[in-house]
PDB file of C-alpha atoms in Angstrom:
ATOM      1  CA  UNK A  93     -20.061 -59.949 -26.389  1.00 48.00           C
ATOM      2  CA  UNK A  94     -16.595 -60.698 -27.678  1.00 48.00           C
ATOM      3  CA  UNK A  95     -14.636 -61.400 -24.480  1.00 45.00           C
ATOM      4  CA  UNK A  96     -11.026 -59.890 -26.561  1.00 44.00           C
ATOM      5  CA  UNK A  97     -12.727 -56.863 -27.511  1.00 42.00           C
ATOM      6  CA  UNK A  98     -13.579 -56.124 -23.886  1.00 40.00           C
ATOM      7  CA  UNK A  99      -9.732 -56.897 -22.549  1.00 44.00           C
ATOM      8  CA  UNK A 100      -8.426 -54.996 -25.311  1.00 44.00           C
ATOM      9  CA  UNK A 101     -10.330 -51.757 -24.305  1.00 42.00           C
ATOM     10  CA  UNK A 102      -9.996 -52.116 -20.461  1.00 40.00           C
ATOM     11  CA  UNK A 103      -6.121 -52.714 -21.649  1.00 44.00           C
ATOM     12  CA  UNK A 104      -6.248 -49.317 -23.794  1.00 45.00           C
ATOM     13  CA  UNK A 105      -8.264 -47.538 -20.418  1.00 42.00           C
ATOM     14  CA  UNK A 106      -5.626 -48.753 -18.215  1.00 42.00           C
ATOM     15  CA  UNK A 107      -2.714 -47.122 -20.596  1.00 40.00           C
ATOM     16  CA  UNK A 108      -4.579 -43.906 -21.251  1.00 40.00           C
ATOM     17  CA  UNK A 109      -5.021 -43.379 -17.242  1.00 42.00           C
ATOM     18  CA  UNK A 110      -1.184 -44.275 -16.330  1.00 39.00           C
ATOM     19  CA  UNK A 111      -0.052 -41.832 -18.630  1.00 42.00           C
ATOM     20  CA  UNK A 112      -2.451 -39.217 -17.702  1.00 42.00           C
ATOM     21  CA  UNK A 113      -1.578 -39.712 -14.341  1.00 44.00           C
ATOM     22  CA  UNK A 114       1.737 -40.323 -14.180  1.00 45.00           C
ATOM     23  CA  UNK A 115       2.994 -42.509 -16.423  1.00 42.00           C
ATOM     24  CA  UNK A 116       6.259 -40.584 -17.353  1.00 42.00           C
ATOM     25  CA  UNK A 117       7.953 -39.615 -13.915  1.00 40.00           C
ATOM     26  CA  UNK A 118      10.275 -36.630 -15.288  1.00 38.00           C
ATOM     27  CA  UNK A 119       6.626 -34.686 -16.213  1.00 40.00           C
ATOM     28  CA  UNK A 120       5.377 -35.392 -12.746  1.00 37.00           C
ATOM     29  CA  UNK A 121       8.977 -34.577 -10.620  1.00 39.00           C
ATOM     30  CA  UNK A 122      10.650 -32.511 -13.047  1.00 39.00           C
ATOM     31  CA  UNK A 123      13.624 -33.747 -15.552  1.00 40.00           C
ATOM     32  CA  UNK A 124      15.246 -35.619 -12.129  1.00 38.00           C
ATOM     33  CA  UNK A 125      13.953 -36.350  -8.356  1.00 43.00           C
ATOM     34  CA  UNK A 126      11.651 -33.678  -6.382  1.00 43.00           C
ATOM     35  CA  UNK A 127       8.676 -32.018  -7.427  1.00 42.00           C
ATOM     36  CA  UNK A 128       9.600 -28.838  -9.207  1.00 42.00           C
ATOM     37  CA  UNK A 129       8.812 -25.391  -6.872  1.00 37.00           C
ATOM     38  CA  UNK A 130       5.245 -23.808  -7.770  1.00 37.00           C
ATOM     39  CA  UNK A 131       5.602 -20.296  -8.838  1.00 35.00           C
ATOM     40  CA  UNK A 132       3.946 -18.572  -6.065  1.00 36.00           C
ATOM     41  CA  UNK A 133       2.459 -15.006  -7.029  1.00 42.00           C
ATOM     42  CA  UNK A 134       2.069 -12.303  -4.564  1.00 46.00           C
ATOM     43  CA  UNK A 135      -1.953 -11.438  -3.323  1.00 50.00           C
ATOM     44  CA  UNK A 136      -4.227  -9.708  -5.698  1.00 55.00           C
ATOM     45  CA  UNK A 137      -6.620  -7.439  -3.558  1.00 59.00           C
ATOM     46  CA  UNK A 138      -9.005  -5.446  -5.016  1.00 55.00           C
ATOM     47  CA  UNK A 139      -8.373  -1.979  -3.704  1.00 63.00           C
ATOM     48  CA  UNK A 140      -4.312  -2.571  -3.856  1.00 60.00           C
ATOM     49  CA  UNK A 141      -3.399  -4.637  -6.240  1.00 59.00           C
ATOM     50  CA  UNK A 142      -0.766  -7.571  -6.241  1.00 60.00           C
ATOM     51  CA  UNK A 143       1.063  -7.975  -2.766  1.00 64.00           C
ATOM     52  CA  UNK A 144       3.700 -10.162  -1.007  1.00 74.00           C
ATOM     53  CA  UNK A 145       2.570 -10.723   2.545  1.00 79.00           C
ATOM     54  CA  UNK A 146       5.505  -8.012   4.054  1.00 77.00           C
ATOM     55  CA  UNK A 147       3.576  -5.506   1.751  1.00 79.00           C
ATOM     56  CA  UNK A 148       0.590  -6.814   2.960  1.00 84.00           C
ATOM     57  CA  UNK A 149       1.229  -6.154   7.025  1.00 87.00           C
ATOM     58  CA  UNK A 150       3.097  -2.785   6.215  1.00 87.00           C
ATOM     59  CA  UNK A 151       0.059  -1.278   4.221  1.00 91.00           C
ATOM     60  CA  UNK A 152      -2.337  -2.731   6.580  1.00 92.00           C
ATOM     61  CA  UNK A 153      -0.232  -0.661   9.622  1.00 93.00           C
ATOM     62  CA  UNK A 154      -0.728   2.369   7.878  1.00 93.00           C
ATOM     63  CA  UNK A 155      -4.072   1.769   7.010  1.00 94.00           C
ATOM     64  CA  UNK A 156      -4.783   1.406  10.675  1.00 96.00           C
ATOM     65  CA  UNK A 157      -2.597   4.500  11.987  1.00 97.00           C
ATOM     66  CA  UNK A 158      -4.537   6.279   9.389  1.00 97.00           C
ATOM     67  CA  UNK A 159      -8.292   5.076  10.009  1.00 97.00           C
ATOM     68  CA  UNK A 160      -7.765   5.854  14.052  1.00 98.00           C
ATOM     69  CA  UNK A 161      -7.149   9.210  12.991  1.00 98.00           C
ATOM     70  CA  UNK A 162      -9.776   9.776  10.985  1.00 97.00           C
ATOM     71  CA  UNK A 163     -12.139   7.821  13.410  1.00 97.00           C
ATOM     72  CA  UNK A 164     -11.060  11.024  15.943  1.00 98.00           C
ATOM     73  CA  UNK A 165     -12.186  13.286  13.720  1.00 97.00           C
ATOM     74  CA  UNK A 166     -15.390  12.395  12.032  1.00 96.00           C
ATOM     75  CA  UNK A 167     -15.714  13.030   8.343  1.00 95.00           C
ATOM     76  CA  UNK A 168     -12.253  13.998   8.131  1.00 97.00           C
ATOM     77  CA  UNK A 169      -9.161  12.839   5.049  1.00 97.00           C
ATOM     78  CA  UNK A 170      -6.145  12.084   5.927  1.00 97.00           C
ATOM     79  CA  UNK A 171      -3.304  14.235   4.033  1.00 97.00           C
ATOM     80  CA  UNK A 172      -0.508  13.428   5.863  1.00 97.00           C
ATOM     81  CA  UNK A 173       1.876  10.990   8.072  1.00 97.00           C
ATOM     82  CA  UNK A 174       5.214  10.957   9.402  1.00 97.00           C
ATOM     83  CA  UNK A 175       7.100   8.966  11.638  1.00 95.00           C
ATOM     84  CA  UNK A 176       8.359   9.816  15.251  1.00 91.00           C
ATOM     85  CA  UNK A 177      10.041   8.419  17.976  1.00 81.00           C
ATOM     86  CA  UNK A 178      11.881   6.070  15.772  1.00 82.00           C
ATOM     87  CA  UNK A 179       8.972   4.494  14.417  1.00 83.00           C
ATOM     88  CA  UNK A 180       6.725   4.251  17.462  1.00 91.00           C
ATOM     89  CA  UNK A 181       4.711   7.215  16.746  1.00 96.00           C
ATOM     90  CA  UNK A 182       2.742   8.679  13.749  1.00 97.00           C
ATOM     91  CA  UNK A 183       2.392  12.218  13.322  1.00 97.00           C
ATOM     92  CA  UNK A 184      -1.098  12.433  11.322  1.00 98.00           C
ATOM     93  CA  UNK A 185      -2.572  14.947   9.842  1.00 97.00           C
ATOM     94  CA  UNK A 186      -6.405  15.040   8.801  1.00 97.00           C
ATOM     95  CA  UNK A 187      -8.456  17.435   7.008  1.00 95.00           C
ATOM     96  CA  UNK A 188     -12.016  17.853   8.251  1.00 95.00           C
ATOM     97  CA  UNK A 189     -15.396  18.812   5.949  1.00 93.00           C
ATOM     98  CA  UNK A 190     -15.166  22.041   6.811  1.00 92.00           C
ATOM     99  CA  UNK A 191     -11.223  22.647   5.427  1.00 93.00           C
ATOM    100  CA  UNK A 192      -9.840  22.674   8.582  1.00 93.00           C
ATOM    101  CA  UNK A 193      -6.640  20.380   9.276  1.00 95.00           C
ATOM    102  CA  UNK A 194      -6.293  18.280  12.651  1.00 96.00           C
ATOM    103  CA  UNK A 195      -3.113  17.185  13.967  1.00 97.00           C
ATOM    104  CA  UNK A 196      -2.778  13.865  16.641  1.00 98.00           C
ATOM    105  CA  UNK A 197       0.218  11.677  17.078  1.00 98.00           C
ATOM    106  CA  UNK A 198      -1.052   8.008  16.808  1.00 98.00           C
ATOM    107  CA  UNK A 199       0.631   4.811  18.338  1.00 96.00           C
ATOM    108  CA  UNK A 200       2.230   2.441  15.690  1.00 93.00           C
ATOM    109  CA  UNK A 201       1.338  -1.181  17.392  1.00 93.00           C
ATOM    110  CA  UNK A 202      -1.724  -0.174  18.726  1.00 94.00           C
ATOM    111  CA  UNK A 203      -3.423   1.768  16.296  1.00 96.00           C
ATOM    112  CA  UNK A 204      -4.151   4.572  19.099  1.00 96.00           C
ATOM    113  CA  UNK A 205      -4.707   8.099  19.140  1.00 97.00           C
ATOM    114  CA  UNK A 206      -2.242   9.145  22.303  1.00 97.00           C
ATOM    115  CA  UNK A 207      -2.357  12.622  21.649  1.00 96.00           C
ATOM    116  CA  UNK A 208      -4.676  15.305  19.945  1.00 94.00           C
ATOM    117  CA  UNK A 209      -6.498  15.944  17.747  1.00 97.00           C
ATOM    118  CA  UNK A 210      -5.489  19.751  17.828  1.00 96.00           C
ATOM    119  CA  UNK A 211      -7.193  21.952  15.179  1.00 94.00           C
ATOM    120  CA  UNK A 212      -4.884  24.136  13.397  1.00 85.00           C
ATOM    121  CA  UNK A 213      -6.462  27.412  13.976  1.00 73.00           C
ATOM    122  CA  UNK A 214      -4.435  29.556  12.450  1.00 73.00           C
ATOM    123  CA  UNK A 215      -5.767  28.807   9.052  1.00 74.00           C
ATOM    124  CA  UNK A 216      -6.866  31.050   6.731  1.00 83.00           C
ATOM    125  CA  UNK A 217      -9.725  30.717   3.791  1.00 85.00           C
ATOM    126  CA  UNK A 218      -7.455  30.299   1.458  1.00 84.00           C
ATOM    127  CA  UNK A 219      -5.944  27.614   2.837  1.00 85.00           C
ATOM    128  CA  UNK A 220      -8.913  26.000   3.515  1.00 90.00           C
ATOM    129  CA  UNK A 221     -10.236  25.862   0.540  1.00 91.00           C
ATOM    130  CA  UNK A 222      -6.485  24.447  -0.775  1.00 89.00           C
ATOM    131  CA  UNK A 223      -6.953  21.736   1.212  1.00 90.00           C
ATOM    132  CA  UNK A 224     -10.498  21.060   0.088  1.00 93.00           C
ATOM    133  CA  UNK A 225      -9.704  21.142  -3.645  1.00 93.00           C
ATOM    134  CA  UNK A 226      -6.879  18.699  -2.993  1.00 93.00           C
ATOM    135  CA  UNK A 227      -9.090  16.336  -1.044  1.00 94.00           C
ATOM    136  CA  UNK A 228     -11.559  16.078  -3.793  1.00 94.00           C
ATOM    137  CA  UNK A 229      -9.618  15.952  -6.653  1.00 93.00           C
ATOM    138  CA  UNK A 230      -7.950  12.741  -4.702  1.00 96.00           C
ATOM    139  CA  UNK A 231      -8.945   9.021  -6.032  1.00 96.00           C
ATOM    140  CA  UNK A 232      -5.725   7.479  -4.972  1.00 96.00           C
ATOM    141  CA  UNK A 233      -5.927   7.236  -0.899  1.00 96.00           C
ATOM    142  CA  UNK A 234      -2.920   7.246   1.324  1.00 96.00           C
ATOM    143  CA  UNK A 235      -2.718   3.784   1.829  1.00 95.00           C
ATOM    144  CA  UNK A 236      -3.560   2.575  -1.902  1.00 95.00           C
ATOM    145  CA  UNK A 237      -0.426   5.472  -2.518  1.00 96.00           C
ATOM    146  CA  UNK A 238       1.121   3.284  -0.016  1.00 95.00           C
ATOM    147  CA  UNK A 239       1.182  -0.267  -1.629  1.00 94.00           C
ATOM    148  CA  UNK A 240       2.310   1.333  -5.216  1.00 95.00           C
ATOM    149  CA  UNK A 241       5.297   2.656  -3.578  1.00 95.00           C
ATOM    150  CA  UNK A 242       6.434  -0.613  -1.426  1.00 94.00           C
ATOM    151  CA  UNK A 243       5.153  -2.633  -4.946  1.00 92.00           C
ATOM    152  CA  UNK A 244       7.900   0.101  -6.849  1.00 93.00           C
ATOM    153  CA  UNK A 245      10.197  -0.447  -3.990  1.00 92.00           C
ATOM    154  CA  UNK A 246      10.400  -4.419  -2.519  1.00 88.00           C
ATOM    155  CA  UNK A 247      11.395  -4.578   1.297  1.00 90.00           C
ATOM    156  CA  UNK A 248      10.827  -0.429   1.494  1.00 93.00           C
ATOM    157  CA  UNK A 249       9.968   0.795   4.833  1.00 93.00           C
ATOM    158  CA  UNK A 250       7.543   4.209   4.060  1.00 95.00           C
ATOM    159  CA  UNK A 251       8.566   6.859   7.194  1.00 96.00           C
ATOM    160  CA  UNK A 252       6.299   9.818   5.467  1.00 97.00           C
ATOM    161  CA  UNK A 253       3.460  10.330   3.416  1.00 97.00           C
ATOM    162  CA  UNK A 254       1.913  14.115   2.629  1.00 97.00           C
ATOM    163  CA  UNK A 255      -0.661  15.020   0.050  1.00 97.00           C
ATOM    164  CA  UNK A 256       0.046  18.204  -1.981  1.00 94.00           C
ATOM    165  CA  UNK A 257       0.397  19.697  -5.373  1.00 90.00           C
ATOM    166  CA  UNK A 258       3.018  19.262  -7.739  1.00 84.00           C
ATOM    167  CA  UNK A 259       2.954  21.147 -11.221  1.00 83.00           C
ATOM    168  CA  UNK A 260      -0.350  21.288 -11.618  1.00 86.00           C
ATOM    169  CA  UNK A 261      -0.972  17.640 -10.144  1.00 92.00           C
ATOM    170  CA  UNK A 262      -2.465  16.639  -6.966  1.00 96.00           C
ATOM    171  CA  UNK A 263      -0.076  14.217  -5.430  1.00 97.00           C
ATOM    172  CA  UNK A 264       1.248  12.097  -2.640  1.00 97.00           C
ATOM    173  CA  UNK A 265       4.793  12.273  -2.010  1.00 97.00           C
ATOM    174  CA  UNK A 266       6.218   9.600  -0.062  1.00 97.00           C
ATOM    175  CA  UNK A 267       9.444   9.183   2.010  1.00 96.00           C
ATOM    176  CA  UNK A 268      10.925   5.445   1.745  1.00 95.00           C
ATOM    177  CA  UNK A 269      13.666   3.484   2.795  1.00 94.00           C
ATOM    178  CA  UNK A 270      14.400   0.432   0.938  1.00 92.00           C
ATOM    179  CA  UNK A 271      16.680  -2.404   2.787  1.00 89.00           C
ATOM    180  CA  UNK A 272      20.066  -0.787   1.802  1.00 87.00           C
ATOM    181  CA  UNK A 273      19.166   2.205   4.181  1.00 85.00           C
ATOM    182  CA  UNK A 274      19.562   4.766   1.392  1.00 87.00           C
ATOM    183  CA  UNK A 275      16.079   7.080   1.430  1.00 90.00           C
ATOM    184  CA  UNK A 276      14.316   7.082  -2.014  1.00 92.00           C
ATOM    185  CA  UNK A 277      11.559  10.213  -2.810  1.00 95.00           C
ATOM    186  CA  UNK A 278       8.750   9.092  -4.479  1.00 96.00           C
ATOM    187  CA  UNK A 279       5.888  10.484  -6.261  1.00 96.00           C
ATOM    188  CA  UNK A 280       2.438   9.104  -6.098  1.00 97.00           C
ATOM    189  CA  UNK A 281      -0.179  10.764  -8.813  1.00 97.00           C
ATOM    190  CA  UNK A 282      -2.979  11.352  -6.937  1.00 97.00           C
ATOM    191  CA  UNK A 283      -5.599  10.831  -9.398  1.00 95.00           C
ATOM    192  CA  UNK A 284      -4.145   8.226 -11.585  1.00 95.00           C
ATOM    193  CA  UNK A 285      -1.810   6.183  -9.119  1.00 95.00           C
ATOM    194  CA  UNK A 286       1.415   6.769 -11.173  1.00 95.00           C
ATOM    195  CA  UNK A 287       4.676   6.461  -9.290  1.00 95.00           C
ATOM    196  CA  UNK A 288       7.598   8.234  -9.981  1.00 93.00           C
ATOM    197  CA  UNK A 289      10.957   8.876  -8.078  1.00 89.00           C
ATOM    198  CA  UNK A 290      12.695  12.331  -7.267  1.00 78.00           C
ATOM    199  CA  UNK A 291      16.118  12.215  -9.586  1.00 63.00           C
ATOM    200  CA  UNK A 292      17.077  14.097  -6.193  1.00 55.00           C
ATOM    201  CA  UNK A 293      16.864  11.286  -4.056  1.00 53.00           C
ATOM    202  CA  UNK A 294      19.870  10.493  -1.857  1.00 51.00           C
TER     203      UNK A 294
END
């Protein structure tokens, strides 16, 4: 075999792999010096969508608060959440099979039930039944509500989250304060996960 032939390609192999791998240092470091910065997206998770880690922990709180309450009341929704004692407690509300709404405050860090459940028992049929349709017509859970509002509103601390009805819509409204302090309303469509914010809001 012609011993030029086989230089030449090795030559040619050689070239091909230096530039591939490196051969022109401004593709490899940028135009000058270090490495450009990876663009770093935020989690995609299945039930919630695209998160930073802060969303992450925050929704993952509330998920918590809310499955301890539910976990006290077997069967039961949760329809609404609000903070207390400066952010140490959660007021929570659950609706059971039957129509019937429970109320327990719940721990923040621990995830604990401290006091309740209490059955509401002044309820009537009709409200039982409200609370029923609302349930069912809900695809959008508190906590995927949740992540759409902190994803609408970066660094947003939620403080209150209540399922109702809102011109014909079944929806969670949701109390947030973004890092400025200023308290934002915001609208979460129950069925479809559209947010929206209150033109009210302070």
């Amino acid at each position: 075999m012609n011993k030029t032939i086989i230089g030449g390609a090795l030559a040619g192999a050689a070239l091909l792999t230096a530039t591939a791998c490196g051969g022109d240092a401004r593709q490899m470091t940028g135009e000058f010096g270090a490495p450009p910065t990876p663009y770093i997206a935020a989690t995609e998770s299945p039930k919630y969508g695209a998160q930073t880690d802060s969303q992450k922990r925050s929704v993952k709180k509330l998920e918590e608060v809310g499955q301890a309450a539910m976990k006290a009341v077997p069967g039961s929704t949760l329809v609404s959440m609000e903070t207390e004692e400066n952010g140490s407690l959660w007021e929570v509300q659950v609706v059971d099979d039957k129509g019937v709404e429970h109320q327990m405050d719940v721990e923040s860090d621990k995830a604990k039930v401290v006091s309740g459940p209490r059955a509401e028992d002044d309820e009537n049929a009709g409200d039982k039944a409200r609370y029923l349709d609302r349930v069912k017509a809900t695809k959008i859970d508190y906590a995927q509500a949740a992540a759409k509002v902190l994803a609408a509103v970066p660094g947003g601390r939620i403080t209150e989250i209540n399922l109702d009805s809102h011109r014909d819509k079944i929806v969670w409204e949701v109390d947030v304060v973004p890092p400025n302090g200023s308290k934002q309303d915001m609208t979460v469509d129950a069925t479809d996960g559209t947010v929206t914010k209150d033109s009210h809001s302070d």
